[in-house]
Coordinates of C-alpha atoms and ligand atoms in Angstrom, one line a residue:
Chain A
M19 CA -0.7 -2.9 -51.7
K20 CA -2.9 -4.1 -48.8
V21 CA -5.9 -1.9 -48.0
A22 CA -8.0 -2.6 -44.9
I23 CA -11.6 -1.4 -44.8
T24 CA -13.6 -1.6 -41.6
A25 CA -16.8 -3.5 -42.4
Q26 CA -19.9 -5.0 -40.9
G27 CA -19.5 -8.2 -43.0
K28 CA -17.0 -10.3 -44.9
E29 CA -17.7 -9.4 -48.5
M30 CA -16.8 -6.5 -50.8
T31 CA -20.5 -5.8 -50.9
S32 CA -20.7 -5.6 -47.1
S33 CA -21.5 -2.3 -45.4
T34 CA -18.7 -0.3 -44.1
D35 CA -18.4 0.1 -40.3
P36 CA -17.5 3.7 -39.1
R37 CA -15.9 2.4 -35.9
F38 CA -12.3 1.4 -36.1
G39 CA -11.5 -0.5 -32.9
R40 CA -14.9 -1.9 -32.5
C41 CA -15.7 -2.8 -36.1
Q42 CA -16.9 -6.4 -36.7
Y43 CA -14.6 -7.3 -39.7
F44 CA -11.8 -6.0 -41.7
V45 CA -11.9 -6.6 -45.4
I46 CA -8.3 -6.5 -46.6
A47 CA -8.1 -5.9 -50.3
D48 CA -4.8 -6.6 -52.1
T49 CA -4.8 -4.2 -55.0
D50 CA -1.9 -5.9 -56.8
K51 CA -3.5 -9.3 -56.9
S52 CA -7.1 -8.0 -57.1
S53 CA -8.1 -10.3 -54.3
F54 CA -9.4 -9.8 -50.8
T55 CA -9.7 -11.6 -47.5
A56 CA -11.8 -10.8 -44.5
I57 CA -10.7 -11.1 -40.9
A58 CA -13.0 -10.9 -37.9
N59 CA -12.0 -8.3 -35.3
D60 CA -11.4 -10.5 -32.3
N61 CA -10.6 -7.4 -30.2
L62 CA -14.4 -6.6 -30.1
A63 CA -14.8 -8.1 -26.6
A64 CA -11.6 -6.7 -25.2
G65 CA -11.9 -4.3 -22.3
G66 CA -9.5 -1.5 -22.8
G67 CA -7.0 -0.5 -25.4
V68 CA -9.1 -2.0 -28.2
G69 CA -8.0 0.6 -30.7
I70 CA -4.4 -0.2 -30.0
A71 CA -4.9 -3.9 -30.2
T72 CA -6.8 -3.6 -33.5
A73 CA -4.2 -1.3 -34.9
Q74 CA -1.5 -3.8 -33.9
A75 CA -3.3 -6.6 -35.6
L76 CA -3.4 -4.6 -38.9
V77 CA 0.3 -3.8 -38.6
N78 CA 1.0 -7.5 -38.1
H79 CA -1.1 -8.2 -41.3
G80 CA 1.2 -5.9 -43.3
V81 CA -1.6 -3.5 -44.1
E82 CA -0.5 -0.2 -45.7
V83 CA -3.7 1.7 -46.0
V84 CA -6.8 1.9 -43.7
L85 CA -10.2 3.2 -44.8
T86 CA -12.6 3.7 -41.9
G87 CA -14.9 6.2 -40.3
N88 CA -13.4 7.4 -37.0
V89 CA -10.1 6.6 -35.3
G90 CA -9.1 7.4 -31.8
P91 CA -5.8 9.0 -30.9
N92 CA -4.1 5.9 -29.5
A93 CA -4.9 3.7 -32.5
L94 CA -3.8 6.5 -34.8
R95 CA -0.5 6.7 -33.1
V96 CA 0.1 3.0 -33.7
L97 CA -1.0 3.1 -37.3
Q98 CA 1.1 6.2 -38.0
G99 CA 4.0 4.7 -36.1
A100 CA 3.9 1.9 -38.6
G101 CA 3.7 4.3 -41.6
I102 CA 0.1 3.2 -42.4
K103 CA -1.9 5.8 -44.2
V104 CA -5.4 6.3 -42.7
Y105 CA -8.3 7.7 -44.7
T106 CA -11.8 8.5 -43.5
T107 CA -14.6 7.4 -45.7
Q108 CA -18.4 7.6 -45.7
A109 CA -18.8 5.3 -48.6
P110 CA -21.7 2.8 -47.9
T111 CA -20.0 -0.4 -49.0
V112 CA -16.5 -1.8 -48.8
Q113 CA -16.3 -1.9 -52.6
A114 CA -17.4 1.8 -52.9
A115 CA -14.9 2.8 -50.2
L116 CA -12.1 1.1 -52.1
Q117 CA -13.1 2.6 -55.5
L118 CA -13.4 6.1 -54.0
W119 CA -10.0 5.8 -52.4
Q120 CA -8.5 4.6 -55.7
A121 CA -10.0 7.5 -57.5
G122 CA -8.3 9.8 -54.9
G123 CA -11.6 10.8 -53.3
A124 CA -10.9 9.7 -49.7
E125 CA -10.0 12.2 -47.0
P126 CA -6.6 11.6 -45.4
L127 CA -6.8 11.5 -41.6
S128 CA -3.9 13.0 -39.6
Q129 CA -5.6 13.7 -36.4
A130 CA -7.8 11.5 -34.3
S131 CA -11.5 12.1 -35.2
V132 CA -12.9 10.8 -31.9
G133 CA -11.8 10.4 -28.3
S134 CA -10.2 7.2 -27.1
H135 CA -13.4 5.5 -25.9
F136 CA -15.6 6.2 -28.9
G137 CA -17.8 3.2 -29.7
M138 CA -17.9 1.8 -26.2
N139 CA -21.1 1.7 -24.3
R140 CA -20.4 3.6 -21.2
G141 CA -23.2 4.4 -18.8
G142 CA -23.1 7.1 -16.2
R143 CA -20.3 7.5 -13.8
R144 CA -18.0 4.5 -13.7
Chain B
M20 CA -11.6 0.5 22.4
K21 CA -10.5 -1.8 19.6
P22 CA -9.6 0.1 16.4
M23 CA -12.5 0.0 13.9
I24 CA -12.9 0.8 10.3
I25 CA -16.4 1.7 9.0
S26 CA -16.9 2.3 5.3
V27 CA -19.8 4.4 4.1
A28 CA -21.0 3.5 0.6
S29 CA -24.0 3.8 -1.7
G30 CA -25.1 2.3 -5.0
K31 CA -25.1 5.7 -6.7
G32 CA -23.8 9.2 -6.1
G33 CA -25.6 12.1 -4.4
T34 CA -27.4 10.0 -1.7
G35 CA -25.6 11.7 1.2
K36 CA -22.6 9.4 2.0
T37 CA -20.5 12.3 2.8
T38 CA -23.2 13.7 5.1
I39 CA -23.1 10.6 7.1
V40 CA -19.3 10.4 7.2
T41 CA -18.8 14.0 8.3
N42 CA -21.5 14.1 10.9
L43 CA -20.5 10.9 12.4
A44 CA -16.9 12.1 12.6
L45 CA -17.9 15.4 14.2
A46 CA -20.3 13.8 16.7
L47 CA -17.7 11.3 17.9
A48 CA -14.5 13.3 17.7
C49 CA -14.7 14.4 21.4
K50 CA -15.2 10.8 22.5
M51 CA -12.4 8.9 20.7
P52 CA -9.7 9.3 18.1
V53 CA -11.5 9.7 14.7
Q54 CA -10.0 9.6 11.2
V55 CA -11.8 10.4 7.9
L56 CA -10.5 8.8 4.7
D57 CA -12.2 10.2 1.6
C58 CA -11.8 7.5 -1.0
D59 CA -14.2 9.0 -3.5
V60 CA -11.2 9.7 -5.6
E61 CA -13.0 10.9 -8.6
E62 CA -14.8 13.6 -6.7
P63 CA -13.6 13.9 -3.1
N64 CA -15.8 16.3 -1.2
A65 CA -15.6 15.5 2.5
H66 CA -13.1 18.3 2.9
L67 CA -15.7 20.8 1.8
F68 CA -17.6 20.1 5.0
L69 CA -14.7 19.3 7.4
H70 CA -12.4 22.1 6.2
P71 CA -9.1 20.3 7.1
E72 CA -5.7 22.0 7.0
F73 CA -3.6 19.8 4.7
Q74 CA 0.0 19.2 5.9
E75 CA 1.3 16.8 3.4
E76 CA 0.8 15.6 -0.1
E77 CA 2.0 12.4 -1.7
E78 CA 2.0 11.3 -5.4
V79 CA 0.4 8.0 -6.4
T80 CA 2.3 6.4 -9.2
L81 CA 2.3 3.1 -11.1
P82 CA 5.4 1.5 -12.5
V83 CA 5.2 2.0 -16.3
P84 CA 7.6 0.3 -18.7
E85 CA 10.4 2.2 -20.4
V86 CA 12.2 0.5 -23.3
D87 CA 15.9 0.7 -24.0
S88 CA 15.9 1.0 -27.8
Q89 CA 19.5 -0.2 -27.9
K90 CA 18.5 -3.5 -26.4
C91 CA 15.1 -3.9 -28.0
D92 CA 14.9 -5.9 -31.3
G93 CA 11.2 -5.3 -31.9
C94 CA 10.2 -8.9 -31.4
G95 CA 6.7 -7.8 -30.1
Q96 CA 6.5 -10.3 -27.2
C97 CA 5.8 -7.5 -24.7
S98 CA 2.8 -6.3 -26.8
E99 CA 1.4 -9.8 -27.0
A100 CA 1.8 -10.3 -23.3
C101 CA 0.1 -7.1 -22.2
A102 CA -3.5 -7.9 -21.3
F103 CA -4.4 -4.2 -21.4
H104 CA -3.0 -3.4 -24.8
A105 CA -0.9 -0.7 -23.4
L106 CA 2.0 -1.5 -25.7
A107 CA 2.2 -1.7 -29.5
V108 CA 5.2 -2.7 -31.6
T109 CA 5.5 -1.3 -35.1
G110 CA 8.5 -1.2 -37.4
G111 CA 10.8 -2.5 -34.6
K112 CA 9.8 0.2 -32.2
V113 CA 7.7 -0.1 -29.0
I114 CA 5.0 2.5 -28.4
I115 CA 3.9 2.8 -24.8
F116 CA 0.5 4.1 -23.6
P117 CA 1.1 4.9 -20.0
E118 CA -2.5 6.0 -19.4
I119 CA -3.7 2.5 -20.2
C120 CA -0.9 0.6 -18.4
H121 CA -1.9 -1.1 -15.1
G122 CA 1.7 -1.4 -13.9
C123 CA 1.5 -5.2 -13.7
G124 CA 5.1 -5.7 -14.7
G125 CA 4.2 -8.5 -17.2
C126 CA 6.0 -7.0 -20.2
A127 CA 9.3 -6.6 -18.3
L128 CA 9.0 -10.3 -17.3
V129 CA 8.6 -11.6 -20.9
C130 CA 11.0 -9.4 -22.7
P131 CA 13.8 -11.8 -23.8
R132 CA 16.3 -9.0 -24.2
G133 CA 15.9 -7.3 -20.8
A134 CA 15.1 -4.1 -22.6
I135 CA 12.3 -3.0 -20.3
T136 CA 12.8 -1.1 -17.1
E137 CA 10.1 0.6 -15.1
K138 CA 9.6 4.2 -14.2
P139 CA 6.9 5.8 -12.0
H140 CA 4.0 7.3 -13.8
R141 CA 1.7 9.6 -11.8
I142 CA -2.0 8.7 -11.7
G143 CA -3.2 10.8 -8.7
M144 CA -2.4 12.1 -5.3
V145 CA -3.2 11.8 -1.6
A146 CA -3.3 14.8 0.7
A147 CA -3.4 14.5 4.5
G148 CA -3.9 16.8 7.4
R149 CA -6.2 17.6 10.3
A150 CA -9.6 19.1 10.8
G151 CA -9.5 20.0 14.5
K152 CA -9.5 16.7 16.4
I153 CA -10.2 14.7 13.2
A154 CA -7.3 13.2 11.2
F155 CA -8.1 13.6 7.5
A156 CA -6.9 12.3 4.2
H157 CA -8.3 12.1 0.7
G158 CA -7.2 11.0 -2.7
K159 CA -7.8 12.3 -6.1
I160 CA -7.1 10.7 -9.5
D161 CA -5.6 12.9 -12.2
V162 CA -7.9 13.9 -15.0
G163 CA -8.0 11.4 -17.8
N164 CA -6.6 8.6 -15.7
P165 CA -9.1 5.7 -15.5
L166 CA -7.4 3.7 -12.8
A167 CA -9.0 4.6 -9.4
P168 CA -8.3 1.5 -7.3
P169 CA -4.5 2.2 -6.7
V170 CA -5.4 5.7 -5.5
V171 CA -8.1 4.3 -3.2
K172 CA -5.6 1.9 -1.8
A173 CA -3.0 4.6 -1.3
V174 CA -5.6 6.6 0.8
K175 CA -6.5 3.5 2.8
K176 CA -2.8 2.8 3.6
R177 CA -3.1 5.8 5.9
A178 CA -5.7 4.1 8.2
S179 CA -4.5 5.0 11.6
R180 CA -5.4 1.7 13.3
E181 CA -6.5 3.5 16.4
G182 CA -10.0 4.6 17.4
L183 CA -12.4 5.0 14.5
T184 CA -11.6 5.3 10.8
L185 CA -14.4 6.3 8.6
I186 CA -14.1 5.7 4.9
D187 CA -16.1 7.6 2.4
A188 CA -16.3 5.1 -0.5
P189 CA -16.8 6.1 -4.2
P190 CA -20.4 5.7 -5.4
G191 CA -21.5 2.6 -7.3
T192 CA -20.5 -1.0 -7.0
S193 CA -17.4 -1.2 -9.3
C194 CA -13.7 -2.0 -8.5
P195 CA -12.9 1.3 -6.8
V196 CA -15.8 0.8 -4.4
V197 CA -14.8 -2.8 -3.7
A198 CA -11.2 -1.5 -3.0
A199 CA -12.7 1.0 -0.5
V200 CA -15.1 -1.2 1.3
K201 CA -12.9 -4.4 1.5
D202 CA -11.4 -5.2 4.9
S203 CA -13.6 -2.7 6.8
D204 CA -15.2 -4.0 10.0
F205 CA -18.6 -2.6 9.0
C206 CA -20.3 -0.9 6.1
L207 CA -23.1 1.6 6.1
L208 CA -25.1 1.8 2.9
V209 CA -26.7 5.1 2.4
T210 CA -29.9 5.2 0.2
E211 CA -32.9 7.2 -0.6
P212 CA -36.5 5.8 -0.4
T213 CA -37.1 6.1 -4.1
P214 CA -37.3 3.3 -6.8
F215 CA -33.9 4.3 -8.1
G216 CA -32.5 4.3 -4.5
L217 CA -33.9 0.8 -4.0
N218 CA -32.4 -0.6 -7.2
D219 CA -29.0 0.8 -6.4
L220 CA -29.3 -0.4 -2.8
R221 CA -29.9 -4.0 -4.0
L222 CA -26.7 -3.8 -6.0
A223 CA -24.8 -2.4 -3.1
V224 CA -26.2 -5.1 -0.8
G225 CA -25.0 -7.8 -3.2
M226 CA -21.5 -6.3 -3.2
V227 CA -21.1 -6.1 0.6
R228 CA -22.5 -9.6 1.0
E229 CA -20.0 -10.8 -1.5
L230 CA -17.2 -9.1 0.5
G231 CA -18.5 -10.6 3.7
V232 CA -18.6 -7.2 5.5
P233 CA -21.4 -6.8 8.0
F234 CA -23.6 -3.9 7.1
A235 CA -26.7 -1.8 7.8
V236 CA -28.7 0.9 6.0
V237 CA -29.1 4.6 6.5
I238 CA -32.0 6.3 4.7
N239 CA -31.5 9.9 3.7
R240 CA -34.2 12.3 2.7
S241 CA -36.5 9.6 4.2
T242 CA -39.6 11.7 3.9
L243 CA -39.3 12.1 0.1
G244 CA -40.4 8.7 -1.3
D245 CA -42.2 5.6 -0.4
L246 CA -41.8 2.6 2.0
R247 CA -40.4 0.2 -0.5
V248 CA -36.8 0.5 0.8
E249 CA -37.9 -0.1 4.3
R250 CA -40.0 -3.1 3.3
Y251 CA -37.0 -4.5 1.4
C252 CA -34.7 -4.1 4.4
R253 CA -37.3 -5.8 6.6
Q254 CA -37.6 -8.7 4.2
E255 CA -33.8 -9.1 3.9
R256 CA -33.3 -8.6 7.7
I257 CA -31.1 -5.6 7.1
P258 CA -31.1 -3.2 10.1
V259 CA -32.1 0.4 9.2
L260 CA -30.0 2.4 11.8
L261 CA -30.9 6.0 11.0
K262 CA -33.4 8.0 9.0
I263 CA -32.7 11.6 8.1
P264 CA -35.8 13.4 6.9
F265 CA -35.7 16.0 4.2
D266 CA -35.7 19.5 5.5
K267 CA -35.0 22.7 3.6
R268 CA -33.0 24.0 6.5
Y269 CA -30.7 20.9 6.3
A270 CA -30.2 21.5 2.6
A271 CA -29.2 25.1 3.3
T272 CA -26.8 23.9 5.9
Y273 CA -25.0 21.5 3.4
A274 CA -25.0 24.3 0.8
R275 CA -23.0 26.5 3.2
G276 CA -20.4 23.7 3.7
K277 CA -21.6 23.0 7.2
C278 CA -22.7 19.8 9.0
L279 CA -26.0 19.0 10.6
V280 CA -24.5 18.4 14.0
E281 CA -22.9 21.9 14.0
E282 CA -26.1 23.7 13.3
F283 CA -28.7 21.3 14.8
P284 CA -27.1 20.0 18.0
D285 CA -30.0 17.6 18.5
W286 CA -28.5 15.5 15.8
V287 CA -25.3 14.8 17.9
A288 CA -27.2 12.3 20.0
A289 CA -28.6 10.6 16.8
F290 CA -25.2 10.1 15.4
V291 CA -23.7 8.9 18.7
G292 CA -26.7 6.5 18.8
L293 CA -25.8 5.3 15.2
W294 CA -22.3 4.6 16.4
Q295 CA -23.5 2.6 19.4
E296 CA -25.7 0.5 17.2
I297 CA -22.8 -0.2 14.9
E298 CA -20.6 -1.2 17.8
R299 CA -23.3 -3.5 19.0
L300 CA -23.8 -5.1 15.6
V301 CA -20.1 -5.6 15.1
A302 CA -19.8 -7.2 18.5
Q303 CA -22.8 -9.4 17.7
N304 CA -21.3 -10.4 14.4
A305 CA -18.0 -11.3 16.1
R306 CA -19.8 -13.5 18.6
A307 CA -21.7 -15.2 15.8
A308 CA -18.5 -15.8 13.9
G309 CA -16.9 -17.1 17.1
N310 CA -19.7 -19.6 17.6
Q311 CA -19.4 -20.9 14.1
R312 CA -15.8 -21.8 14.7
Ligands
SF4_16 S1 9.7 -7.8 -25.7 FE1 11.6 -6.6 -25.4 S2 12.8 -6.8 -27.2 FE2 10.7 -7.6 -27.7 S3 9.7 -5.7 -28.6 FE3 9.2 -5.8 -26.4 S4 10.8 -4.5 -25.5 FE4 11.6 -5.0 -27.5
SF4_17 S1 3.3 -3.2 -17.0 FE1 1.6 -4.6 -17.5 S2 -0.1 -3.3 -18.1 FE2 1.8 -2.0 -18.2 S3 2.5 -2.3 -20.3 FE3 3.5 -3.8 -19.1 S4 2.3 -5.7 -19.3 FE4 1.0 -3.9 -20.0

């Protein structure tokens, strides 16, 4: 099973990133093969719809589980539309997040935990 | 007279754009046909001072895709083509996010199975009517819709092309402001004589120069600040056409939803003078452009 964890780096020891659409990397752990790969989130620079694009990328990678901090409503709709299970985690590292989830200690997320523009630097009135 | 469009803009909100638009309109309404188009579509407020009677309302929509699930095979090309990420394809199904869609039609073009048709999605409205002699229209975007420019354009479509059309632009220097100021014959930039005012004025000046619209400055609450804005205007050779001092009585007038020229008739002459200066600058500018040709 492929589990994606939002991370600030490319390793299992990297810190988790609580942002979904604007995280720097995804570490994708394959629990069957006990291996992992990291992909850079190339949607970071995108203007709008970042969460959607990021969710679409994970769908295309065949991910089945996502461990992250906060997910906006649009991204969640895409992930759920693909049958991906989303869990919120406060674990400090990718490794810890994975272990916590495997031990059944991760909180399933069924509703968006932030508005659709969380994580964007928006100043004042547009 | 030749029809003329004057836009009134400012680098930030709350500087008194609407004050200038409404007073200018009232001061000139007995001399020529005057129209006010409030394009500050996030927070239109000119109607609070002109009290128009609205006669018609129009919906502003964008063409948003609709997918025929019988024809769609889930290939995902529409999602890849959409620059705004308004489409996602999961498990052979397309999910559409109308509130992100810009209505560009790209997805329908690339769909190899002709599965995409378009349906109108409401993003805001335009209301039009009259305030005495003044023709009036304003636009408003729906809550949660981030796309202001199409609504601004829908308001501007109502420009009467006779007499004087005054456009109350949104504050700032972003796309909706550009949409409002573009193609006007003249732009008035309203500012305050404060460091923030000066900073926002510089940005606004950059924008109108980029657009190639001739412009001048009006300083509001001119007695509450320093001389840096005036010094800047002198250096940049930007005419300052009007200064409105701060006065508690004026503030009370605005608070009652009234205009300066209604309660302080002395101001009528000042606003007529402002108009004459603009007319002169526009003519001068036209001559200069003619000479260059
Ligand atoms: S491009 Fe057309 S066929 Fe392909 S997923 Fe999109 S709507 Fe379906
Ligand atoms: S119309 Fe344009 S913006 Fe809207 S979904 Fe299609 S490609 Fe994206």
